[in-house]
Amino acid sequence: MCSSWVVLAFCCLGQLCADQSLKPQIAASRLAANNPTLTTVTLEKPFCMFDSSLRPNKSYAIYLYAMKESASAISSLVINNSSKPLDGTFQQTRGGQLGPYKAALFSVPNCASPPRLADVGDVNKVADVLKQYLFRVGDDGTCLYDPNFLGICNPPLSPDTTYRFKYLLLDTTEGIVKDQTLWSDPIKTRRVKLPLKIDTWPGRRSGDMIVITSILSVLMFLLLAGFLASVSSVVMRSEDSSAETRRMSQTIQQSEPRPQLSSE
């Protein structure tokens, strides 16, 4: 009974359930802040989506495919004529530009025993709960450049680019696809901000104002440098004058005749 309520709670957070559209969903903001980022998109895992396709004594896995929205509809297929999943990689598809690529492989989420929603508030358990519940596309920054890497590569996505995602249920016993979702709605990564457009003040400033501020700062520096140079010059002249006065005093003292002592 408790598990049913937990599943319902996940659905209320935007989780995919059997009676909803079968497509990957972006993670709820309360569970994944700053999502998407410049190079990643965090998705909810497919809890309860493929239960009707699961059979006893079978082994299953989930494939996650990704592609850029600009890829053609013809190239969006992920299954061949033999119901085998396509093996397009990030490199082969130019990062999803030419068609879908495998971004991840993981076990089927257990709909009967999902992560406990109450554990999200526990600092010691929240990381494990989110790992079970969410998947971050674009989270591996090394696999493309590691010659010994043999798994499915999940490299960073491109900034300011729209992607779509699809889950696929694979019967690993027979090696064939048993079910799949629709492609997700378009999800766009964030855009890199130009330095002049970055707001670093409580009140926004335009590019012109930043240029004017920079010029005034330079002028202020030059004025300060000139003031310090003037003060230094005055001090040096004062020291030179004092030294000249001392030398003249010593010269006068030396030139004065000394009184001679009379001898008896």
Tab-separated table of C-alpha atoms in Angstrom, residues 31 124 128 149 151-152 164 170 177 210:
chain	number	residue	atom	x	y	z
A	31	LEU	CA	14.817	17.515	-7.865
A	124	ASN	CA	22.705	10.970	3.696
A	128	ASP	CA	21.274	7.631	-3.847
A	149	PHE	CA	36.760	3.066	-22.779
A	151	GLY	CA	31.071	1.221	-22.717
A	152	ILE	CA	28.345	3.491	-24.051
A	164	ARG	CA	15.067	14.878	-28.191
A	170	LEU	CA	15.456	-4.432	-24.658
A	177	VAL	CA	13.438	-4.660	-28.650
A	210	ILE	CA	30.110	49.307	-18.923
